Coordinates of C-alpha atoms and ligand atoms in Angstrom, one line a residue:
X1 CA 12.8 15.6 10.3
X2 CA 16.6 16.7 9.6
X3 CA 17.9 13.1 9.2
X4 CA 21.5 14.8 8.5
X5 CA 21.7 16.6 12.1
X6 CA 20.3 12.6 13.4
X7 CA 23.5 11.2 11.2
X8 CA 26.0 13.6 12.8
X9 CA 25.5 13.2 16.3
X10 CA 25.4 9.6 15.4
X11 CA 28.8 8.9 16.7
X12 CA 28.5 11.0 19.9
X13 CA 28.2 8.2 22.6
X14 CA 26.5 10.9 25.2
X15 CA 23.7 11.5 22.9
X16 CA 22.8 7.8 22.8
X17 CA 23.4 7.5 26.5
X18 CA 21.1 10.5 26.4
X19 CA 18.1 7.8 24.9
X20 CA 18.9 5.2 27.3
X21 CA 20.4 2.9 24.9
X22 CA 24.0 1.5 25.4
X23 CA 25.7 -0.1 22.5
X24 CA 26.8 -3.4 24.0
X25 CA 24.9 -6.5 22.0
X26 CA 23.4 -7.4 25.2
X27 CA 21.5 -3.7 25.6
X28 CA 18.0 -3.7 24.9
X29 CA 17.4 -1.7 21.9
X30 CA 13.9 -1.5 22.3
X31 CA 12.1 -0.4 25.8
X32 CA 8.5 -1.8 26.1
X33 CA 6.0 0.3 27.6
X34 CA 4.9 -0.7 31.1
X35 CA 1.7 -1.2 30.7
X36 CA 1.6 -3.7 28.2
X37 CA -0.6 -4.8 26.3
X38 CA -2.3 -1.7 25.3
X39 CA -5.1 -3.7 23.7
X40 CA -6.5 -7.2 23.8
X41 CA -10.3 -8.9 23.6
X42 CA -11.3 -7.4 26.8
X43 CA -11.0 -3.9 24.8
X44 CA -13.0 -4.6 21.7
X45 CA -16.7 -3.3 21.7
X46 CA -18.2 -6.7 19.9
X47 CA -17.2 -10.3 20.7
X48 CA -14.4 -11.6 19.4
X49 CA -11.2 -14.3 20.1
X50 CA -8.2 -12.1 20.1
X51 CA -6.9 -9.4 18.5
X52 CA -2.8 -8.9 17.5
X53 CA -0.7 -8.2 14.3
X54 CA -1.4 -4.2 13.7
X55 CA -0.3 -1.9 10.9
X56 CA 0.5 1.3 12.2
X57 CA 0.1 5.0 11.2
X58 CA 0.0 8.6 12.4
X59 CA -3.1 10.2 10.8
X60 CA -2.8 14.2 10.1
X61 CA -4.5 14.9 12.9
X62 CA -2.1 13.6 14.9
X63 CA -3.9 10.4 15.9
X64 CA -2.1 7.1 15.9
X65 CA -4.1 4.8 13.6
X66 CA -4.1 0.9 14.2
X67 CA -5.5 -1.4 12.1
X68 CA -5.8 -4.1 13.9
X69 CA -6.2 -8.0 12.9
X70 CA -8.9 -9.3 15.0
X71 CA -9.8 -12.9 15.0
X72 CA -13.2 -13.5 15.6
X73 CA -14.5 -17.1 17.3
X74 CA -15.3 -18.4 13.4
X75 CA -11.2 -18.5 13.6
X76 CA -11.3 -16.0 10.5
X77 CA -9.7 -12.6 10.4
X78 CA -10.6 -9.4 9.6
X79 CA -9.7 -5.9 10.2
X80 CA -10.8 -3.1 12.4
X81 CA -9.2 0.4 13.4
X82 CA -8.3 1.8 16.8
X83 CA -7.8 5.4 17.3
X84 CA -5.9 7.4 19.9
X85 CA -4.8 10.5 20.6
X86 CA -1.5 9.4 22.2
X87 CA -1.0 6.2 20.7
X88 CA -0.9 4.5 24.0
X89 CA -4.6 4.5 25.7
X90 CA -7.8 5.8 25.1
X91 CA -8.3 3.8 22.0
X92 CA -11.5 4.5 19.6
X93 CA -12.1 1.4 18.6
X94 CA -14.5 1.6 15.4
X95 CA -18.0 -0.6 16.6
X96 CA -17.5 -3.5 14.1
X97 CA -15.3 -4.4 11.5
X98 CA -13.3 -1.7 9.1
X99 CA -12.2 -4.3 6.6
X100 CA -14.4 -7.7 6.1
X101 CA -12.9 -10.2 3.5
X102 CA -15.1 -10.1 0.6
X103 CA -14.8 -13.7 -1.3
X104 CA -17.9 -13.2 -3.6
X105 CA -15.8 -10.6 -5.2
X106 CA -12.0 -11.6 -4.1
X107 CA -12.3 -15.4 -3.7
X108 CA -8.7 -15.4 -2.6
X109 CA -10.0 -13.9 1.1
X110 CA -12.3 -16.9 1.7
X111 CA -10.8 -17.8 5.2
X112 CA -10.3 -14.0 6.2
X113 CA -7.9 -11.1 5.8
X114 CA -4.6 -10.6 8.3
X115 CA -1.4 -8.8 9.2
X116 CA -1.8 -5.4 7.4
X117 CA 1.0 -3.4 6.6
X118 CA 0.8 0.6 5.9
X119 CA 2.2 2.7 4.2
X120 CA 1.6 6.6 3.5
X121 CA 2.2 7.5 -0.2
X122 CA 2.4 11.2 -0.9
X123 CA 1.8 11.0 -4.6
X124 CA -1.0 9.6 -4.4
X125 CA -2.4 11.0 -1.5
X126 CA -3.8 7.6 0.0
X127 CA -2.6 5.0 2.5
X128 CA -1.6 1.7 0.9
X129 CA -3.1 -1.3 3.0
X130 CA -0.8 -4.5 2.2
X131 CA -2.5 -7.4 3.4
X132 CA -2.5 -11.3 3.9
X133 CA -5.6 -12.6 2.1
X134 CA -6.1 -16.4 2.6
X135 CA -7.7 -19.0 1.1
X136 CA -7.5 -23.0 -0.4
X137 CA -4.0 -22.1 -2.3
X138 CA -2.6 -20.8 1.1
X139 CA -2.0 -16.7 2.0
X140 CA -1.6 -14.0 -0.8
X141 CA -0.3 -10.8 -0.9
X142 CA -3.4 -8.4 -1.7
X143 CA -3.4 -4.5 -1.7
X144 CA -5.8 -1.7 -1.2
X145 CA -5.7 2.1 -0.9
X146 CA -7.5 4.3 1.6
X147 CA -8.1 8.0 2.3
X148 CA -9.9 7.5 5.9
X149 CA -10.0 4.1 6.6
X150 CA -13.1 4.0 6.6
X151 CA -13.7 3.2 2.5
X152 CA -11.3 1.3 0.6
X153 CA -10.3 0.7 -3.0
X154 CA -9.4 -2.7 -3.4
X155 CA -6.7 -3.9 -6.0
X156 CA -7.8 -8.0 -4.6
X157 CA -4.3 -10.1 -4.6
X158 CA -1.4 -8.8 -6.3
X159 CA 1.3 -11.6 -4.9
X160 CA -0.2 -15.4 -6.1
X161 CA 0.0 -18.0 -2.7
X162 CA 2.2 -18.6 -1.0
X163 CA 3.1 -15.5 -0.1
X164 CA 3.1 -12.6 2.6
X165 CA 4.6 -9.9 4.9
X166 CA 4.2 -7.6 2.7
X167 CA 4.7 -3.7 2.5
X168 CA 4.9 -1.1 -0.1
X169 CA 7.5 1.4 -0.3
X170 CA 6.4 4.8 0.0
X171 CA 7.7 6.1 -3.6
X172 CA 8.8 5.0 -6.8
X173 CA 12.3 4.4 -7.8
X174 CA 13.0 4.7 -11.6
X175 CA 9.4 5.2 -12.1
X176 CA 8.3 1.9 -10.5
X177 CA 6.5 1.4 -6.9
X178 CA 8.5 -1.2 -4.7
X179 CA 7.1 -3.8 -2.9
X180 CA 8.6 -6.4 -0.3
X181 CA 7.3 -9.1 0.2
X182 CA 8.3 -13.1 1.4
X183 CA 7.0 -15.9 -1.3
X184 CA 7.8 -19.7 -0.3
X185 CA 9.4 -21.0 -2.8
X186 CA 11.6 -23.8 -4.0
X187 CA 14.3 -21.6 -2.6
X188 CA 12.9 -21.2 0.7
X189 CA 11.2 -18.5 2.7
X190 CA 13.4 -15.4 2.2
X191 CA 12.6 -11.9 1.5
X192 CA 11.7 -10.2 -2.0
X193 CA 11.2 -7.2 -3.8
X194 CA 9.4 -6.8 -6.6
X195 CA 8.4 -3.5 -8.5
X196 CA 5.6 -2.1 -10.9
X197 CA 4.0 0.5 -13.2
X198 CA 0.9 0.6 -11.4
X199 CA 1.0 -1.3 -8.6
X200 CA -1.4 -3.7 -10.3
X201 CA 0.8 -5.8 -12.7
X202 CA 4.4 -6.4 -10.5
X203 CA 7.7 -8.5 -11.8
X204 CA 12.1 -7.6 -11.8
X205 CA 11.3 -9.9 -8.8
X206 CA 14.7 -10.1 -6.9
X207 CA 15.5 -12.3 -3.6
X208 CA 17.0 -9.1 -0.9
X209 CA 17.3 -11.3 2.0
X210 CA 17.7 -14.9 2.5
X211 CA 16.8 -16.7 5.2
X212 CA 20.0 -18.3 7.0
X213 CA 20.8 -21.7 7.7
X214 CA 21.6 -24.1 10.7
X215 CA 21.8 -23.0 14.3
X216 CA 21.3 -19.4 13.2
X217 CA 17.8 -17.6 14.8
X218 CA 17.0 -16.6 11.9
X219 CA 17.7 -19.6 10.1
X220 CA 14.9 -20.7 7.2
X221 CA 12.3 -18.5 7.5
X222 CA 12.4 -14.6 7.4
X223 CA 9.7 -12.1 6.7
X224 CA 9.1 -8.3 6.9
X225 CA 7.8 -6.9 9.6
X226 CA 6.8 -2.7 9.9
X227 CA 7.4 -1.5 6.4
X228 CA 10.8 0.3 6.1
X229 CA 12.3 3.2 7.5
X230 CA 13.0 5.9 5.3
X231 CA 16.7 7.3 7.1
X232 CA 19.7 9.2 5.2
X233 CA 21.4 6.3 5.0
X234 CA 19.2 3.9 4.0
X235 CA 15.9 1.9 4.9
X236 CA 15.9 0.7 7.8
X237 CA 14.3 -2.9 8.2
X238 CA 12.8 -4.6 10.7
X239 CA 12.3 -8.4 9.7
X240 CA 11.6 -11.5 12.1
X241 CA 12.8 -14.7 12.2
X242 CA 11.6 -17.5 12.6
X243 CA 13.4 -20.8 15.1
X244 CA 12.4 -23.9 15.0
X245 CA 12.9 -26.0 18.8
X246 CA 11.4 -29.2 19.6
X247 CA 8.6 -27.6 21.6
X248 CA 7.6 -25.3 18.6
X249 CA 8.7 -21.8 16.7
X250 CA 10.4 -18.5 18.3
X251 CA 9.2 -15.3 16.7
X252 CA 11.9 -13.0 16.9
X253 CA 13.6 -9.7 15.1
X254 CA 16.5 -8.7 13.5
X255 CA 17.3 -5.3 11.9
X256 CA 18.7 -4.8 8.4
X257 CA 19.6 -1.3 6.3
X258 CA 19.1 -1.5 2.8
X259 CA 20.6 1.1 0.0
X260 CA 17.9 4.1 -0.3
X261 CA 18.1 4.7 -4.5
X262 CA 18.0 0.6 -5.1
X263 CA 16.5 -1.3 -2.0
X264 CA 17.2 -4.6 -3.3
X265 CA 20.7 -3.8 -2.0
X266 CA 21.0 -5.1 1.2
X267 CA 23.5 -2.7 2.7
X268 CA 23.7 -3.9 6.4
X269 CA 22.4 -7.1 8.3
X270 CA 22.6 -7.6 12.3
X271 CA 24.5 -10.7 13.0
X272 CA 21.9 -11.3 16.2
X273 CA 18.5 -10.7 17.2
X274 CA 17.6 -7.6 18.9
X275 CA 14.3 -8.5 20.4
X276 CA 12.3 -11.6 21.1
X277 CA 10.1 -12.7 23.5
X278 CA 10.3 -12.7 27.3
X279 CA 7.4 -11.1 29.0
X280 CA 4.2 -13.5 30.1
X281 CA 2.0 -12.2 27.3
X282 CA 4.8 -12.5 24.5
X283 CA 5.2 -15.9 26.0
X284 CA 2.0 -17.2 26.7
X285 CA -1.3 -17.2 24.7
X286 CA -2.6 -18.4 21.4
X287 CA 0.6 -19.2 20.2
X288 CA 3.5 -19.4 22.1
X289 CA 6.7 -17.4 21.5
X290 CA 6.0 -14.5 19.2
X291 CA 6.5 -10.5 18.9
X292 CA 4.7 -9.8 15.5
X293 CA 4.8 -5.7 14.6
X294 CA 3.3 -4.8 11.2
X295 CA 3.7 -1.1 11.9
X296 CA 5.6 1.7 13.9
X297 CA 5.1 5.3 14.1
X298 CA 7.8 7.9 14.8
X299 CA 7.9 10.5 17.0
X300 CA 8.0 14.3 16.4
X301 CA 12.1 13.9 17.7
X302 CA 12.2 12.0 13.9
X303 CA 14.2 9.5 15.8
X304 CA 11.8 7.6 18.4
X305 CA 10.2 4.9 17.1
X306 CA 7.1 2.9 18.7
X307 CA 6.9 -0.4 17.6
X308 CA 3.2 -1.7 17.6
X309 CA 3.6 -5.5 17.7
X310 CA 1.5 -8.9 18.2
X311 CA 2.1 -10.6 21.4
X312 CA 1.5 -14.3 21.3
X313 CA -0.7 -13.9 18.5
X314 CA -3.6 -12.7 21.5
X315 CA -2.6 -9.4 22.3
X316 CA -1.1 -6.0 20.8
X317 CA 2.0 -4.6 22.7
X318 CA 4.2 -1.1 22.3
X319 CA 8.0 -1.0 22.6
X320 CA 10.1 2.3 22.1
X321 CA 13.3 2.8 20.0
X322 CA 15.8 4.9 18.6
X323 CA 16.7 5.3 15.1
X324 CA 20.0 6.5 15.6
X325 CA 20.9 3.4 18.2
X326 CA 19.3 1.2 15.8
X327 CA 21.8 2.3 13.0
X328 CA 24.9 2.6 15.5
X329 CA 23.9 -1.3 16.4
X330 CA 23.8 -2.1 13.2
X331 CA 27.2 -0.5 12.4
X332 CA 28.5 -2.8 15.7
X333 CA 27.1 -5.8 14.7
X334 CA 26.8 -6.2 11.2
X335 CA 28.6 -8.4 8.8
X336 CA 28.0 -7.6 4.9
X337 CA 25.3 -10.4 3.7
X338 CA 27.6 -12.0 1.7
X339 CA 29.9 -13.0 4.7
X340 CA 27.3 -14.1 6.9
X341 CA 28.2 -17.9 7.4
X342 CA 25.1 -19.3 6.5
Ligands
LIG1 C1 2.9 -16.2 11.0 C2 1.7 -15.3 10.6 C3 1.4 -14.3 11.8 C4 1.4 -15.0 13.1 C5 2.6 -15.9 13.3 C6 2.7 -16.7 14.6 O1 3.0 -17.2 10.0 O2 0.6 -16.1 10.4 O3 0.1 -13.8 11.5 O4 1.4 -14.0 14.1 O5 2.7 -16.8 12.2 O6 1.5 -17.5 14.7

C-alpha cells in the first residue's frame, strides 16, 4: 500500500465523493453491507446460543479469517474460526471449537474465553490472539500466538482483572512490543498502553485515552475495538463507548489517530460518534444496543476497510469504510484531547 499517494489525494474532495463518503458530521462513514448479518447461530455446524465479537484477519492465501466468540448454551465462551474466500459468504466454519478455555492449566479462563483481537506480527512470523479470559476476579487480558489457527502457544493472562479490549501492536517501538488495553481502575475505565521485552512481563503503563464525562456518548467507559490502523500519519483507532440511559447501555464508536513512533500520544480524537446502532439486529437480541468489532481487514485499494463487528451481542455484521474519509473526518471534527470539555 503507498499510504503517501492515499495522504495526497487526501484533500481532493472528488476522490472522496469518488468512495461515497461526504464530509458533513451527519454522513455515514461506514456503509453496512446489505445482507447483514453475515453469520449468526443458524450458521454454526454444532449447537450453540449465539455467536458475535470477531477478530479479524486476511490469511496469505487471501482468505478472510474470523475468529469468532461463540457462546454456547452453558453461557461460556469460546472460540472458533470461519473462513471465506471473500470475506462476505461462504464461511468454513471449523466443526467445533478452535480455542476452548483451559482452567486446569490457566485458571483465569474458568467462565470461558471472549472478544479476540488479532494482530499479524512480521517478526515473529505468528498472529498474536489478544483475548478476554474470565473468571472469579472478573475478565483479564490473556495472549497467545498462532501460525494456522489451528495450534496455539499460549502466554495465559498477561493484564491482572479487571481488564480487557485488548490488542497488540504489530511492532516494537524502542525495542518494546505495545499493547492497548482498558483496566478499571480507581481512575475509571479509560484506555492504556503498556509495553514489554517479551510480551510476557509488561509495565511504563500510561492512560492514552480517557473516558469523558457527563452528557458526552462516550462518557465513562471507553475500550478498543479492531486493533489499530497502521496509516502515514498515524494509527488510526477505532474505540467504543459506552452510554448509560435509563433503559440500559448504547454501544457505540468513535475514531481516534494516535502518533505512529510513540502511540501513547493521542494525536487526534472525533468530537462525536461515527457509528452506533440502528438496524433491527444491532438493536434487538441478547443485549440491546451494541456494534462490537474486534477486527477489520483492508482491501487490496490499502484504503477500504471492512469492519467485522458484534451486533447485539447475537450476531456478526460487516460495514465498509474508507481510510482516507476516516482521517479527513477526523481532521473536521477533532478537537486536541486536552480541549475536549470533559
Ligand atoms: C462488553 C463486552 C462485550 C459485549 C458488550 C455488550 O463489556 O463484554 O463482549 O459485547 O459488553 O454486552
Amino acid at each position: 500500500m503507498n499510504m503517501n499517494t492515499v495522504l495526497d489525494s487526501l484533500q481532493d474532495s472528488s476522490v472522496l465523493e469518488q468512495f461515497g463518503h461526504k464530509l458533513s458530521p451527519d454522513a455515514p462513514l461506514f456503509t453496512r453491507y446489505t445482507g447483514n448479518p453475515i453469520l449468526s447461530r443458524e450458521s454454526w455446524p454444532y449447537p450453540i446460543s449465539s455467536v458475535f465479537n470477531a477478530g479479524a484477519v486476511k490469511l496469505a492465501d487471501g482468505d478472510t479469517l474470523l475468529l469468532c466468540r461463540v457462546e454456547s448454551r452453558s453461557g461460556l465462551s469460546h472460540l472458533c474460526a470461519a473462513r471465506s474466500a471473500n470475506g462476505i459468504n461462504g464461511w468454513r466454519i471449523d466443526p467445533e471449537p478452535t480455542l476452548v478455555a483451559n482452567p486446569r492449566e490457566y485458571p483465569e479462563e474458568l467462565w470461558g474465553i471472549e472478544d479476540p483481537r488479532i494482530t499479524y506480527v512480521p517478526e515473529l512470523e505468528k498472529y498474536a490472539v489478544a483475548y478476554t479470559s474470565f473468571a472469579r476476579g472478573g475478565p483479564g487480558v490473556s495472549l497467545a500466538l498462532t501460525k494456522d489457527f489451528k495450534t496455539f502457544e499460549r502466554f495465559g493472562v498477561i493484564m491482572q482483572p479487571e481488564d480487557k479490549d485488548a490488542a497488540l501492536l504489530p511492532r516494537r517501538f524502542g525495542g518494546r512490543w505495545a499493547l492497548i488495553h482498558r483496566p478499571v481502575t480507581t481512575l475509571g475505565a479509560h484506555m492504556w498502553i503498556s509495553y514489554s521485552p517479551d510480551l510476557r512481563h509488561w509495565g511504563s503503563h500510561k492512560v492514552i485515552l480517557e473516558a469523558r464525562r457527563g452528557g458526552w456518548w462516550d462518557a465513562n467507559k471507553i475500550g478498543l475495538c479492531s486493533p489499530p490502523i497502521e496509516t502515514a500519519r498515524g494509527w488510526l483507532t477505532i474505540y467504543h463507548g459506552v452510554r448509560q440511559t435509563a433503559s440500559g447501555s448504547i454501544y457505540r464508536l468513535g475514531l481516534a489517530l494516535f502518533d505512529l513512533e510513540r502511540p501513547e500520544i493521542c494525536l487526534q480524537r472525533g468530537d462525536s460518534w461515527v457509528f452506533g446502532p440502528e438496524e433491527l439486529y444491532e438493536r434487538d437480541g441478547d443485549v440491546k444496543d451494541v456494534v462490537f468489532p474486534c477486527g477489520q481487514t483492508i482491501d487490496p485499494d490499502g484504503d477500504t476497510v471492512r469492519l467485522y463487528y458484534g451486533a447485539a451481542d447475537s450476531c456478526i455484521a460487516m460495514a465498509t469504510g474508507s481510510i482516507r474519509c476516516l482521517l479527513s473526518w477526523l481532521d473536521a471534527n477533532s478537537s486536541p484531547a486536552e480541549t475536549s470539555f470533559s
